[in-house]
CSV table of C-alpha atoms in Angstrom, one decimal:
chain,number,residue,atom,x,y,z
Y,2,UNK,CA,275.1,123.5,52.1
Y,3,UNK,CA,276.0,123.7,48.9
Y,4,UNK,CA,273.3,124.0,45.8
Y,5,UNK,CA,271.5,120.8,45.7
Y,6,UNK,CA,269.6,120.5,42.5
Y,7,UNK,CA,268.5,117.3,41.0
Y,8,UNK,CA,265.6,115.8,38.8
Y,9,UNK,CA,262.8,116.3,41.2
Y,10,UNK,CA,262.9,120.2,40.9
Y,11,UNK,CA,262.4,120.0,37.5
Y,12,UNK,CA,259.8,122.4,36.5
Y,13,UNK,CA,258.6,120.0,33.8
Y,14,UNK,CA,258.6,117.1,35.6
Y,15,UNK,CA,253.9,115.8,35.9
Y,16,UNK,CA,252.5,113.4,37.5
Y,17,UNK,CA,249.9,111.0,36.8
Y,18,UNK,CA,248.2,112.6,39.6
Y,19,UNK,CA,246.3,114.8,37.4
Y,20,UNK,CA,245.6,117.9,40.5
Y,21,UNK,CA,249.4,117.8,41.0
Y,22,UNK,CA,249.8,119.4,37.4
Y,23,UNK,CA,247.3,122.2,38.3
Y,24,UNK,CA,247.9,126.2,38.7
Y,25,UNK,CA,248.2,126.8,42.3
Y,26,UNK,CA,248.4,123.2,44.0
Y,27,UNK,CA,250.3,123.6,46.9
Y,28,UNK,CA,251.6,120.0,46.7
Y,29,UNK,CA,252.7,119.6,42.8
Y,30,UNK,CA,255.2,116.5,42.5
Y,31,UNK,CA,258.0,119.0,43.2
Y,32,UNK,CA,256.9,119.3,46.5
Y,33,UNK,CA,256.7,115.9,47.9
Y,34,UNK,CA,255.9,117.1,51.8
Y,35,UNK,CA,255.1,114.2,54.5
Y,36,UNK,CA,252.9,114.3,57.3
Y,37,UNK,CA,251.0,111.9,59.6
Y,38,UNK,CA,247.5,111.1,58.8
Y,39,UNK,CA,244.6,108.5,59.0
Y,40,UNK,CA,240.9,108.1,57.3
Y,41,UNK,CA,238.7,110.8,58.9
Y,42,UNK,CA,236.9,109.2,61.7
Y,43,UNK,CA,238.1,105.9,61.4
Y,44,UNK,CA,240.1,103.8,64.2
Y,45,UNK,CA,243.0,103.3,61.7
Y,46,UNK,CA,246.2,103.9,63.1
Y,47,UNK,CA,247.7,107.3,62.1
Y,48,UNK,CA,250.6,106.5,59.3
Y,49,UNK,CA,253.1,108.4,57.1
Y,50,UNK,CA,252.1,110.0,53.9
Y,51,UNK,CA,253.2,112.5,51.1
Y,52,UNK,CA,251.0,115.1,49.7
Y,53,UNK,CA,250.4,114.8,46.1
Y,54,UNK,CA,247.8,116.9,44.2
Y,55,UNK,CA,244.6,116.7,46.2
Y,56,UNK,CA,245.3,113.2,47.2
Y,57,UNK,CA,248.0,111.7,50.1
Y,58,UNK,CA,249.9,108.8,48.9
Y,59,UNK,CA,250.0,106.2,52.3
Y,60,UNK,CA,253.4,105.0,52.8
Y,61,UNK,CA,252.8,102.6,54.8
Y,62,UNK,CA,250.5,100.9,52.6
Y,63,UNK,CA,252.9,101.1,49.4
Y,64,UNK,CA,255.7,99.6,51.7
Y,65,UNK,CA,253.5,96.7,52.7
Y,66,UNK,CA,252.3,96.1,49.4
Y,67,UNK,CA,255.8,96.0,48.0
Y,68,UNK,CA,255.2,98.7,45.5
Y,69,UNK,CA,258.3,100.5,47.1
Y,70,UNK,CA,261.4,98.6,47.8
Y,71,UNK,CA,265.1,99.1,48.9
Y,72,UNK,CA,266.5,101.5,50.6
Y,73,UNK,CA,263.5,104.0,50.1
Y,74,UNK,CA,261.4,101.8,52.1
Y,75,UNK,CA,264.6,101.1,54.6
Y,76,UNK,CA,263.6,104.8,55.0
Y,77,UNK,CA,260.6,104.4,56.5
Y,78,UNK,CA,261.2,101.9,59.0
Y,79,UNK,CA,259.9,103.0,62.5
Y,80,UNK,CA,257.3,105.3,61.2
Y,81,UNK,CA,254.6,102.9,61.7
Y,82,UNK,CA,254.4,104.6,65.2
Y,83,UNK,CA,252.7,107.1,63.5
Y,84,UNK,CA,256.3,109.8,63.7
Y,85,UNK,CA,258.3,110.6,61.8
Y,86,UNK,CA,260.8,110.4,64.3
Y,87,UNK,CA,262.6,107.5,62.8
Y,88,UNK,CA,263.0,108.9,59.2
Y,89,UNK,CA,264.2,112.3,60.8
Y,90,UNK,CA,267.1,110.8,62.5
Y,91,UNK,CA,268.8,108.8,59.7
Y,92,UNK,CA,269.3,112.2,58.1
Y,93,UNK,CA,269.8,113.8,54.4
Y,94,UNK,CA,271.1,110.8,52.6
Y,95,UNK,CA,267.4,108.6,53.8
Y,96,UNK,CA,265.4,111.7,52.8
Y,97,UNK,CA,266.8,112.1,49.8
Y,98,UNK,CA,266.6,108.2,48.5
Y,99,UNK,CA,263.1,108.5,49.3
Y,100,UNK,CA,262.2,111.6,47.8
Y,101,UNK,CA,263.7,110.3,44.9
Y,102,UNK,CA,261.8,107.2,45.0
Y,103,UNK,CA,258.3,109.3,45.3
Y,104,UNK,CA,259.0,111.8,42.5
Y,105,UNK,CA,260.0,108.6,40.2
Y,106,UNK,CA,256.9,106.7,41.4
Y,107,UNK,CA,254.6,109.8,40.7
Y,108,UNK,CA,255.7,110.4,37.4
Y,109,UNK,CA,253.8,110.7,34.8
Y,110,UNK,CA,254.6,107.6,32.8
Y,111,UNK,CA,255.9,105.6,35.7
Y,112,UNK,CA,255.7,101.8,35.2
Y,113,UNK,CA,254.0,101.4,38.8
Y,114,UNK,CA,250.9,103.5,38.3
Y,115,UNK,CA,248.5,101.2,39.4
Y,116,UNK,CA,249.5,99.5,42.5
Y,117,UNK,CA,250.7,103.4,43.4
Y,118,UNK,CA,247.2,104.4,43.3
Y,119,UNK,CA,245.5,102.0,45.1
Y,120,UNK,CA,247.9,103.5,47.6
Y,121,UNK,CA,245.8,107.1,47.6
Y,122,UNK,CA,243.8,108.6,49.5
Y,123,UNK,CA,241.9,112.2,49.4
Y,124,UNK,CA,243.1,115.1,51.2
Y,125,UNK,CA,238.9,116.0,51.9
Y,126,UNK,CA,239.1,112.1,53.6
Y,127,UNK,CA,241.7,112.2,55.8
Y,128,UNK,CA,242.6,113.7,59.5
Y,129,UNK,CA,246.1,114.7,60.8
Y,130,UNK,CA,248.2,114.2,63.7
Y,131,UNK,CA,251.3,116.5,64.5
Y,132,UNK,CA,253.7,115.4,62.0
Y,133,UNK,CA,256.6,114.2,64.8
Y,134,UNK,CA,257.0,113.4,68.7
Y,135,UNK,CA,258.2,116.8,69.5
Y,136,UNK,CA,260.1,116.3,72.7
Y,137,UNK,CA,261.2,119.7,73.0
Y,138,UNK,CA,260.4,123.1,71.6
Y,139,UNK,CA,262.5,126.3,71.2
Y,140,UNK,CA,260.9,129.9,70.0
Y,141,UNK,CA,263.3,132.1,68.6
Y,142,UNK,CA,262.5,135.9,68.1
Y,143,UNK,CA,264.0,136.3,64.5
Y,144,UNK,CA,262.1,138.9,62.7
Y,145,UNK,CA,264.0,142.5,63.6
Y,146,UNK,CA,261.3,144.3,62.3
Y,147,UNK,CA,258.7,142.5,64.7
Y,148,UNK,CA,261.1,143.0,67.3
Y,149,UNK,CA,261.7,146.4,66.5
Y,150,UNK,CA,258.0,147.3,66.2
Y,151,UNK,CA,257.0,145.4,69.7
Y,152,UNK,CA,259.9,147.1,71.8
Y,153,UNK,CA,258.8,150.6,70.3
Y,154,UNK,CA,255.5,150.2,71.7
Y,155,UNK,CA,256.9,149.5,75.1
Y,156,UNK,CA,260.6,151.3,75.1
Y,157,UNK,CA,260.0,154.5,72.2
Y,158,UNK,CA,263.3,155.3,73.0
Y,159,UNK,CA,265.0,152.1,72.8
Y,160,UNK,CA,262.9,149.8,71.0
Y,161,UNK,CA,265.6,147.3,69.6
Y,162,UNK,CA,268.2,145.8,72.5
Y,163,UNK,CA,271.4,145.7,72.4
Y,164,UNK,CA,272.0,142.1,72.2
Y,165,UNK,CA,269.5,141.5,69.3
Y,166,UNK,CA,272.0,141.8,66.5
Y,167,UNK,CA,274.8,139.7,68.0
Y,168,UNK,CA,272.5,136.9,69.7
Y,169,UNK,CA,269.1,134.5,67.8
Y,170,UNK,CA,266.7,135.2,71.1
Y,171,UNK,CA,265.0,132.5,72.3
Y,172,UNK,CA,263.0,130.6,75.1
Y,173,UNK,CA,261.7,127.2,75.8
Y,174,UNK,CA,258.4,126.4,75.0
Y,175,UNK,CA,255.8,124.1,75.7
Y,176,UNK,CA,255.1,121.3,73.3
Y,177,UNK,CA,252.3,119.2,74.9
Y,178,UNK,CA,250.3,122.0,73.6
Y,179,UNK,CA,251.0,122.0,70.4
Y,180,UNK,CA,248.2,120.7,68.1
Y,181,UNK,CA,248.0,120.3,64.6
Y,182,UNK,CA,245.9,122.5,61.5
Y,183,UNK,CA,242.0,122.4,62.7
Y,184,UNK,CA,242.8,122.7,66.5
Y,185,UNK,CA,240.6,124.6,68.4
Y,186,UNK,CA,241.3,125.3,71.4
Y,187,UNK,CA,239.2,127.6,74.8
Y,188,UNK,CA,240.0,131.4,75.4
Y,189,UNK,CA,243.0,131.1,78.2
Y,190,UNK,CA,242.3,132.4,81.5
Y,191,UNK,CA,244.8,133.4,84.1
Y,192,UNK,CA,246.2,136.6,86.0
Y,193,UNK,CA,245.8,139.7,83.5
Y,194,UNK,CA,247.8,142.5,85.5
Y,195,UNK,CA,246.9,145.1,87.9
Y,196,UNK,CA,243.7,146.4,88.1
Y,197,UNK,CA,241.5,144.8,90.9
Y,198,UNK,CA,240.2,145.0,94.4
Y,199,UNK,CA,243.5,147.3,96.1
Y,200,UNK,CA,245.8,146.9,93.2
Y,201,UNK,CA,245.5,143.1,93.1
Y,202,UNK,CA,245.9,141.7,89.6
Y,203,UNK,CA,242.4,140.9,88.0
Y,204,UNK,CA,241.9,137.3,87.2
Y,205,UNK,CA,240.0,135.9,84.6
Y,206,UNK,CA,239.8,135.3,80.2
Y,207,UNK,CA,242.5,136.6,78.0
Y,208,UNK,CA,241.0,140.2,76.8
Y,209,UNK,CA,244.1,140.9,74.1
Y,210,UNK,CA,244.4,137.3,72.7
Y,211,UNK,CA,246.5,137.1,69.4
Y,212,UNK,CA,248.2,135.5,66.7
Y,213,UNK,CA,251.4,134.8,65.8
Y,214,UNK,CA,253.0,133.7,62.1
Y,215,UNK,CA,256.1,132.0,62.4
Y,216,UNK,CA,258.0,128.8,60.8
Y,217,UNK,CA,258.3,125.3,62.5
Y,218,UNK,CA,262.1,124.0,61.7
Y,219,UNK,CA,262.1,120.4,62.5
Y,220,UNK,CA,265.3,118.3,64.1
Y,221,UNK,CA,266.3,115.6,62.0
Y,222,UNK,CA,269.7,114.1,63.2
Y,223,UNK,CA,270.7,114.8,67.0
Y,224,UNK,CA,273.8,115.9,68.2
Y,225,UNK,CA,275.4,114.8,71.8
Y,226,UNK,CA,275.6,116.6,74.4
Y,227,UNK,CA,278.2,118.3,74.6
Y,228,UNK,CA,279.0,118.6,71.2
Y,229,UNK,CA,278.1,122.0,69.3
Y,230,UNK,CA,277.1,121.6,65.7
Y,231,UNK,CA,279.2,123.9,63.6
Y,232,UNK,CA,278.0,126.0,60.7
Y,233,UNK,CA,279.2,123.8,57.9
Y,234,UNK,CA,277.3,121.0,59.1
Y,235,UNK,CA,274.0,122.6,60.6
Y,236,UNK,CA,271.5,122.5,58.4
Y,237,UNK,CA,272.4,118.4,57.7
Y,238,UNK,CA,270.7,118.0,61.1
Y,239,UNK,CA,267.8,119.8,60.4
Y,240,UNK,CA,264.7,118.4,58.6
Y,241,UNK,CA,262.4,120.4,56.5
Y,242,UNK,CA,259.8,123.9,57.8
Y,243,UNK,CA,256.4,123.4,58.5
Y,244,UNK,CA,253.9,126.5,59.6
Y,245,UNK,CA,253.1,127.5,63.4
Y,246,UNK,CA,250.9,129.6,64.9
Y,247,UNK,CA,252.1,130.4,68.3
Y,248,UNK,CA,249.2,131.9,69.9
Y,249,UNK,CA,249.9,134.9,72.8
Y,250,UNK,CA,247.6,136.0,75.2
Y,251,UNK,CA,248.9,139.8,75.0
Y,252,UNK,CA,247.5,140.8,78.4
Y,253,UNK,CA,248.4,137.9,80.9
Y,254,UNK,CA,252.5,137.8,78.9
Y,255,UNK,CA,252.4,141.7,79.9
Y,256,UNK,CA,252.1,140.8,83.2
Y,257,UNK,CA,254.1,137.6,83.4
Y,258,UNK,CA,257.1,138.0,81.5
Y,259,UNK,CA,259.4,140.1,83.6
Y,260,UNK,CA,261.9,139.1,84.8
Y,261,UNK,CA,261.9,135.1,83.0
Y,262,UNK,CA,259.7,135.9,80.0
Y,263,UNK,CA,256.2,134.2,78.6
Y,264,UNK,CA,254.8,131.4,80.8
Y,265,UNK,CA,251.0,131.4,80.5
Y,266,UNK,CA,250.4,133.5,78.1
Y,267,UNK,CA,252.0,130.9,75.6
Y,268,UNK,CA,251.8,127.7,76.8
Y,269,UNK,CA,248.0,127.0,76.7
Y,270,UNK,CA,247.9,126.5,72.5
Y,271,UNK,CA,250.0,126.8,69.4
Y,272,UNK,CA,248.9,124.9,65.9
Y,273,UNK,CA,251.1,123.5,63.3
Y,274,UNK,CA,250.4,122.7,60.0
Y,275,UNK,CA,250.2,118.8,59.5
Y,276,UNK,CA,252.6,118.9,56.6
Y,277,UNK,CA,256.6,119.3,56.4
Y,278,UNK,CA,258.3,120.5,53.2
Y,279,UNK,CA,261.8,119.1,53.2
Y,280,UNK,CA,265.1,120.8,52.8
Y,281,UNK,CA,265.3,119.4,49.5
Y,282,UNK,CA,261.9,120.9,48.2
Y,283,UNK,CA,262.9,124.3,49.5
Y,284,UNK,CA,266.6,124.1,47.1
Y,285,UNK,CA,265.1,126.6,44.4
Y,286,UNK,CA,264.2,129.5,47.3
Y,287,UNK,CA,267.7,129.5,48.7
Y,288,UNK,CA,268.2,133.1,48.9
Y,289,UNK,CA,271.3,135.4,50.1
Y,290,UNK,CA,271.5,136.0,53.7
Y,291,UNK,CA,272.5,139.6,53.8
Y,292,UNK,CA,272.5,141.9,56.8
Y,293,UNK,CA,271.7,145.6,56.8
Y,294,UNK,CA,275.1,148.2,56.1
Y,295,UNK,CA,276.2,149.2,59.3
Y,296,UNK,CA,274.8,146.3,61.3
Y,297,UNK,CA,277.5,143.9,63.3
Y,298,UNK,CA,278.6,140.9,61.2
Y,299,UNK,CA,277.8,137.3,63.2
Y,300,UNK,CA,280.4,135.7,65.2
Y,301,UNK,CA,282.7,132.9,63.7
Y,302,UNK,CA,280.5,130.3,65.2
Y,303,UNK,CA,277.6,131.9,63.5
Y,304,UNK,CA,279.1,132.5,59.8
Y,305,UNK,CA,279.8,130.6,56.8
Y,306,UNK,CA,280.3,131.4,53.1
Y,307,UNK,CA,277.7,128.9,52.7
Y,308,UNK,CA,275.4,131.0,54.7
Y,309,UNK,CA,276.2,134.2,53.0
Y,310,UNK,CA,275.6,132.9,49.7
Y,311,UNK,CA,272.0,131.1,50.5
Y,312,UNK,CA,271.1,130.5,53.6
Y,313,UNK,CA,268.0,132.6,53.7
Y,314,UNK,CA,264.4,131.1,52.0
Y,315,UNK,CA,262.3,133.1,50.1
Y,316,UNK,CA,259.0,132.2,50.9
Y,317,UNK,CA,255.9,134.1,50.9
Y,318,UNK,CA,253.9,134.3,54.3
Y,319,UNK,CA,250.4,135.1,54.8
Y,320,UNK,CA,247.8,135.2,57.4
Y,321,UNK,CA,244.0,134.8,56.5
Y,322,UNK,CA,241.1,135.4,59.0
Y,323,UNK,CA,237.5,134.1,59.4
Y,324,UNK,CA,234.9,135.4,61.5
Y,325,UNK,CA,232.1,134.0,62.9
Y,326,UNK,CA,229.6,136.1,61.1
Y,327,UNK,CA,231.7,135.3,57.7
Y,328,UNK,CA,230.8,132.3,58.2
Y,329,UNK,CA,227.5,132.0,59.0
Y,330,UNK,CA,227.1,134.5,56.1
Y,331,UNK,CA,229.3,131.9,53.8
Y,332,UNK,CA,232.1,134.4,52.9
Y,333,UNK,CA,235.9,133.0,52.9
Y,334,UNK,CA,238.9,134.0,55.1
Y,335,UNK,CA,239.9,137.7,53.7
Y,336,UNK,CA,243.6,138.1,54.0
Y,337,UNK,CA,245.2,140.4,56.7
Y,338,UNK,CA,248.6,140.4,55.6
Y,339,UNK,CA,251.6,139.3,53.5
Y,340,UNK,CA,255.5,139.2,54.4
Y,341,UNK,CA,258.7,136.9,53.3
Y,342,UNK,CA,260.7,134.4,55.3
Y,343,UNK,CA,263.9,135.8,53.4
Y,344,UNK,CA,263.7,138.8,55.8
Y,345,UNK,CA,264.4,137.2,59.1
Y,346,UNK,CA,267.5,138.3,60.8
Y,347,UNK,CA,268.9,135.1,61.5
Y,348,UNK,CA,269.2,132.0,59.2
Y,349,UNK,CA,267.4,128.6,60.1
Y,350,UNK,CA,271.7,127.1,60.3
Y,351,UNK,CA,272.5,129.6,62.6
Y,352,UNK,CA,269.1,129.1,65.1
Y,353,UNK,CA,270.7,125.2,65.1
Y,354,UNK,CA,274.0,126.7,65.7
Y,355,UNK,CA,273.7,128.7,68.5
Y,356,UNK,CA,271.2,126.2,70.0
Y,357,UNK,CA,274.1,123.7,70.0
Y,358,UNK,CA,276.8,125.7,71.2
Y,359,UNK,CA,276.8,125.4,74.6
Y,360,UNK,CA,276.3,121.9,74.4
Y,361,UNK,CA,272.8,121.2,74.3
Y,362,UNK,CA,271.4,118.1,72.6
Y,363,UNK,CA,268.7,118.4,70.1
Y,364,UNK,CA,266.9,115.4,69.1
Y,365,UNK,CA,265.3,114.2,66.3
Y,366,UNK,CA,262.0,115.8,66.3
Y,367,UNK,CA,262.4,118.6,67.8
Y,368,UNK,CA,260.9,122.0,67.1
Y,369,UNK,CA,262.3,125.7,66.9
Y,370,UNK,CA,259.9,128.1,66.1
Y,371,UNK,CA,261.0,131.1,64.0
Y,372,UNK,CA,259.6,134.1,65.9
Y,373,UNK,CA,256.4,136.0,64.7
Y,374,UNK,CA,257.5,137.0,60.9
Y,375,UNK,CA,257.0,140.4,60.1
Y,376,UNK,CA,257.8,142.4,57.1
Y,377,UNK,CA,259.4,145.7,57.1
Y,378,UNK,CA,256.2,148.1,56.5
Y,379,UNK,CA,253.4,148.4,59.2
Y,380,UNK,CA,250.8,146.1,57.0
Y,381,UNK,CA,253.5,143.6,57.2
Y,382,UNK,CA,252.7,142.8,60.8
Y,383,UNK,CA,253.1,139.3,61.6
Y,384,UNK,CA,250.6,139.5,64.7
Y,385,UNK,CA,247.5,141.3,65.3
Y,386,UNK,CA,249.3,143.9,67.9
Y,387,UNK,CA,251.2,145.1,65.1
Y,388,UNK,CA,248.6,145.5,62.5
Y,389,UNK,CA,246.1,146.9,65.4
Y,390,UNK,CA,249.4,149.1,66.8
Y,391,UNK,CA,248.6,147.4,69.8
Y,392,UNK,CA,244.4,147.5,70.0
Y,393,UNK,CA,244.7,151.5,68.9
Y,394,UNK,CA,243.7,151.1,65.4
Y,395,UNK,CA,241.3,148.1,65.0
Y,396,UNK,CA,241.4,146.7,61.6
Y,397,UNK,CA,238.7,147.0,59.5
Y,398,UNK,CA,237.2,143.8,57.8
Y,399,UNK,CA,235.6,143.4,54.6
Y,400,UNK,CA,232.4,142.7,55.9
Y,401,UNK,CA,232.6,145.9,58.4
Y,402,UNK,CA,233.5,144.1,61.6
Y,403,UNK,CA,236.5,145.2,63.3
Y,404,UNK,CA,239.0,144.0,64.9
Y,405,UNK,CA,241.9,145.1,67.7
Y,406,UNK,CA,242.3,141.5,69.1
Y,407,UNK,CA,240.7,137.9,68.2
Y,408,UNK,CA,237.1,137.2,69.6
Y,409,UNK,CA,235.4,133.9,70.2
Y,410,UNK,CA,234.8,131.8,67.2
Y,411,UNK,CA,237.4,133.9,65.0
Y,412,UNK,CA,239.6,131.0,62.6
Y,413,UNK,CA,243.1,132.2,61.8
Y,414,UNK,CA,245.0,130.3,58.7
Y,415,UNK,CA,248.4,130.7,58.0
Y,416,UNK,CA,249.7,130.2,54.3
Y,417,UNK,CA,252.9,130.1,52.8
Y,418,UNK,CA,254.2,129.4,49.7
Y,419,UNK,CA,257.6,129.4,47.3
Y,420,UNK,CA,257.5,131.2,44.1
Y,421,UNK,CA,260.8,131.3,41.8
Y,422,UNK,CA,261.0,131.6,38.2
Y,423,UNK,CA,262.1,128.7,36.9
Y,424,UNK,CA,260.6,126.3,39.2
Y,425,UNK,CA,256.9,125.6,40.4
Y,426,UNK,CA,255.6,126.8,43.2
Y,427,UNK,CA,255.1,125.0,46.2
Y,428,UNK,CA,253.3,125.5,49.1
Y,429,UNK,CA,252.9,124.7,52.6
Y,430,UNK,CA,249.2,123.7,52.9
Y,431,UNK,CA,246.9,124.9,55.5
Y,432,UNK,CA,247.6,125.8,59.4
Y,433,UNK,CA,244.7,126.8,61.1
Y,434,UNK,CA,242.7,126.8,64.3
Y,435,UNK,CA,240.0,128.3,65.7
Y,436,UNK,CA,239.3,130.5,69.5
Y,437,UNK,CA,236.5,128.8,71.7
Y,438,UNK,CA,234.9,130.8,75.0
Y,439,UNK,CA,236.6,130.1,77.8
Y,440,UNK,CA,236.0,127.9,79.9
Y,441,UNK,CA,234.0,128.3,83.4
Y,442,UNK,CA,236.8,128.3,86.2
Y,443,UNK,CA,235.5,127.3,90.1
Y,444,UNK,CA,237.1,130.7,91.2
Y,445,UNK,CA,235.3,132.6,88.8
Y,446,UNK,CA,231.8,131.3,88.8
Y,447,UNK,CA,231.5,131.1,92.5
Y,448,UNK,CA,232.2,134.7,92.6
Y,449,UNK,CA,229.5,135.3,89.9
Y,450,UNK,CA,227.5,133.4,92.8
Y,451,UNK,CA,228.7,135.8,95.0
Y,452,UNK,CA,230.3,132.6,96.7
């Protein structure tokens, strides 16, 4: 894990994609992310490409055309699948040849320019497809102060458990929901506590549904079973960060998650952003991971010197929300809040770490979510039961709606980006989806019926 620098962080380094070299592109040729896309509407098959500018450089097509050669295209091989699956697991030393191959390629100046762009295509023109075949899923619970603000709602007393600062908390989740930036999904339905007919639980749509900003870490190289992954080598089986949005249904996960935690009230829609920044674009944020005086230091398995000196990332975190009478009315997304991936409590090696320690296999592809990401000061609230202090303070939007929890037709984006003097900035692109009305359950309308 030590500092790895090289020519493609250059802050000086253009490209002869002229929106690369603009102020505030998330995707300048420092960036180089890659995702899975294909022609908007078409019946193409969905391929890999890297984001460049306003424009997506296909892969595929500048491997077939022979514009990229050697090992960089060796890279690729398997991805015509439309994954990324096969690039994931032949680890660092692939990612890095290609990376290399792409920044070289994009430069401005680069011999290659032509048959390159022929290879383009515009962002405005294109649909996504989750990025990998996410097999399995893992949400960790890494923010203390999210933690710390959620248990004091429920335990005043007690609101931070005892276990939280030796152990990274986490559960399965589901990843055949999981869709990619522009999903939209219906309002979830199911059990929402006591409250009914003789103290039977009332049943129907989600009254307290909710956001959640967190960080997708990708798998790249599996492990065996069997076989934990120590510090020193964690983070060279792990791929590059995208954005999620795990969405909660606040009322029904009341109800449901004692004594085995969330079930329905997380597995019916989360969206990730179609674009994955790699390990290597994220080098100039490496930040110190430092833990708070007086708090327990990690366990051997979960400490490194590496991991002292820069295993946090400083990124910036923001979510953005859209109602549906902004945009009927034409205004944008207004901003709800800001906070920084450098405060999580637990580093992305360590969530690898102790995944692996008791002998669990990841594979490549696989997904751990970072835990809603929430800043130290109430406006830093990563989910809208923070920000609202759970419904008891609706926000106030610019347009002088409120808000305590998400309504129908409300679009949530999630934005992220690195800023370091010295470097450019990067960002993450765009992960957002929208809340549909539920939909009409049998149960339901025949009682309407009076059925």
């Amino acid at each position: 894990m030590t500092a790895r620098l090289d020519r493609t962080h250059d802050a000086a380094l253009q490209s002869w994609v002229a929106s690369a070299n603009t102020e505030g592109t998330d995707f300048p040729i420092q960036n180089l992310p890659l995702g899975i896309f294909r022609r908007a509407g078409s019946d193409e098959a969905f391929r890999p490409g890297t984001a460049i500018g306003d424009q997506i450089l296909d892969l595929t097509a500048l491997v077939r055309s022979g514009a990229l050669t050697g090992d960089a295209a060796a890279a690729l091989a398997g991805t015509e699948d439309g994954t990324l699956n096969a690039l994931m697991a032949r680890g660092r030393p692939a990612r890095v040849v290609l990376r290399q191959a792409l920044s070289d390629g994009l430069a401005a100046g680069a011999a290659g320019e032509a048959a390159w762009r022929s290879a383009l295509v515009p962002q405005a023109e294109a649909e996504y497809a989750v990025p990998a075949r996410i097999g399995d899923y893992t949400d960790f619970y890494t923010s203390v102060h999210h933690a710390t603000s959620i248990g004091r709602m429920f335990r005043p007393d007690n609101p931070l458990l005892p276990n939280y600062k030796w152990v990274p908390i986490g559960y399965h989740g589901r990843s055949s929901s999981l869709g990619v930036s522009g999903q939209r999904f219906p309002r979830p339905v199911a059990q929402l506590g006591a409250g009914g007919a003789d103290g039977a639980p009332r049943f129907g749509p989600c009254e307290r549904l909710d956001y959640e900003l967190e960080m997708a870490i990708y798998v790249g190289t599996a492990n065996a079973q069997g076989e934990p992954v120590p510090m020193a080598e964690a983070e060279d089986h792990l791929f590059g960060l995208g954005l999620l949005n795990d969405w909660s249904a606040r009322d029904i996960q009341a109800w449901e998650y004692q004594p085995l935690g969330p079930f329905l009230s997380k597995n019916f829609a989360s969206t990730l952003s179609p674009w994955i920044v790699t390990l290597e674009a994220l080098e100039p944020f490496r930040a110190p991971f430092v833990l708070p005086a007086g708090d327990p230091q990690p366990l051997p398995y979960l400490d490194s010197d590496d991991n002292r000196a820069r295993g946090a990332l400083d990124l910036q975190l923001e979510v953005w929300l859209q109602t549906d009478k902004m945009r009927a009315a034409g205004q944008p997304h207004q901003r709800l809040m800001r906070s920084n991936f450098q405060d999580s409590y637990w580093t992305i090696a360590q969530l690898l770490a102790h995944h692996t320690v008791g002998g669990c296999n990841l594979q490549p592809g696989d997904m751990l979510g970072s835990g809603t990401q929430s800043g130290p000061t109430p406006d830093q609230g990563g989910s809208m039961l923070e920000l609202s202090a759970g419904g008891k303070q609706p926000l106030v939007l610019g347009n002088g709606e409120t808000r305590a929890f998400l309504q129908d037709g409300d679009s949530v984006m999630l934005r992220a980006r690195g800023e370091r003097a010295g470097f450019r900035t990067i960002g993450f692109g765009a992960c957002e989806g929208q809340v549909l009305p539920a939909r009409a359950m049998p149960s339901t309308q025949a009682a309407a019926d009076g059925r």
